[in-house]
Coordinates of C-alpha atoms in Angstrom, one line a residue:
X1 CA 12.8 1.8 2.0
X2 CA 14.3 3.9 -0.7
X3 CA 17.4 5.6 0.1
X4 CA 17.3 8.4 -2.6
X5 CA 20.4 10.3 -3.2
X6 CA 20.4 14.0 -2.7
X7 CA 20.0 15.5 -6.2
X8 CA 21.1 19.0 -6.9
X9 CA 18.3 20.9 -8.7
X10 CA 19.7 22.1 -12.0
X11 CA 19.6 26.0 -12.2
X12 CA 18.0 25.8 -15.7
X13 CA 14.8 24.7 -14.1
X14 CA 11.9 27.2 -14.3
X15 CA 10.5 28.3 -10.9
X16 CA 7.4 25.9 -11.8
X17 CA 9.5 23.0 -12.3
X18 CA 11.7 23.7 -9.3
X19 CA 8.4 24.0 -7.2
X20 CA 7.2 20.6 -8.8
X21 CA 10.5 18.9 -8.1
X22 CA 10.4 20.0 -4.5
X23 CA 6.8 19.0 -4.2
X24 CA 7.7 15.5 -5.5
X25 CA 10.7 15.4 -3.3
X26 CA 8.5 16.1 -0.1
X27 CA 5.9 13.5 -1.2
X28 CA 8.5 10.8 -1.5
X29 CA 10.1 11.7 2.0
X30 CA 6.3 11.5 3.3
X31 CA 5.7 8.1 1.6
X32 CA 9.0 6.9 3.2
X33 CA 8.1 7.8 6.6
X34 CA 4.5 6.4 6.1
X35 CA 6.2 3.0 5.1
X36 CA 8.5 3.1 8.3
X37 CA 5.5 3.5 10.3
X38 CA 3.7 0.7 8.7
X39 CA 6.8 -1.4 9.2
X40 CA 6.7 -0.7 12.9
X41 CA 2.9 -1.7 13.1
X42 CA 3.6 -4.9 11.2
X43 CA 6.5 -5.8 13.6
X44 CA 4.3 -5.1 16.7
X45 CA 1.6 -7.4 15.2
X46 CA 4.0 -10.2 14.6
X47 CA 5.3 -9.7 18.2
X48 CA 1.9 -9.8 19.5
X49 CA 0.9 -12.9 17.6
X50 CA 4.4 -15.0 18.0
X51 CA 6.4 -13.2 20.6
X52 CA 7.4 -14.7 23.9
X53 CA 4.9 -12.1 25.7
X54 CA 2.1 -13.4 23.5
X55 CA 2.1 -16.7 25.4
X56 CA 1.5 -14.7 28.8
X57 CA -1.4 -12.6 27.7
X58 CA -4.9 -13.5 28.9
X59 CA -7.6 -13.5 26.0
X60 CA -8.9 -10.1 27.2
X61 CA -5.4 -8.6 27.3
X62 CA -4.7 -10.0 23.8
X63 CA -8.0 -8.5 22.5
X64 CA -7.1 -5.2 23.9
X65 CA -3.6 -5.4 22.2
X66 CA -5.4 -6.0 18.9
X67 CA -7.8 -3.3 19.3
X68 CA -5.1 -0.9 20.3
X69 CA -3.1 -1.9 17.1
X70 CA -6.2 -1.7 15.0
X71 CA -6.8 1.8 16.0
X72 CA -3.2 2.7 15.3
X73 CA -3.4 1.1 11.9
X74 CA -6.7 3.0 11.1
X75 CA -4.9 6.3 12.1
X76 CA -1.8 5.4 9.9
X77 CA -4.2 4.6 7.0
X78 CA -6.1 7.8 7.4
X79 CA -2.7 9.9 7.4
X80 CA -1.9 7.8 4.1
X81 CA -5.2 8.9 2.4
X82 CA -4.2 12.5 3.2
X83 CA -1.1 12.3 1.0

């Protein structure tokens, strides 16, 4: 993920420019958080498919795990659309 430096807002900006700058900064932070959540889901999927525990799961347990992950992914995608 991006690690953006903290940028001081110049005093010469108009109130509208200041508000736009802050809105963009908030949007970038929200997108970074969304990306982190997506990375967690990808790691969990990889672990489910290839991890040591995956060898011990019954087909039903594996299906339930996939369904749980699918629900979490859909929730995450819905949050992403709201941004």
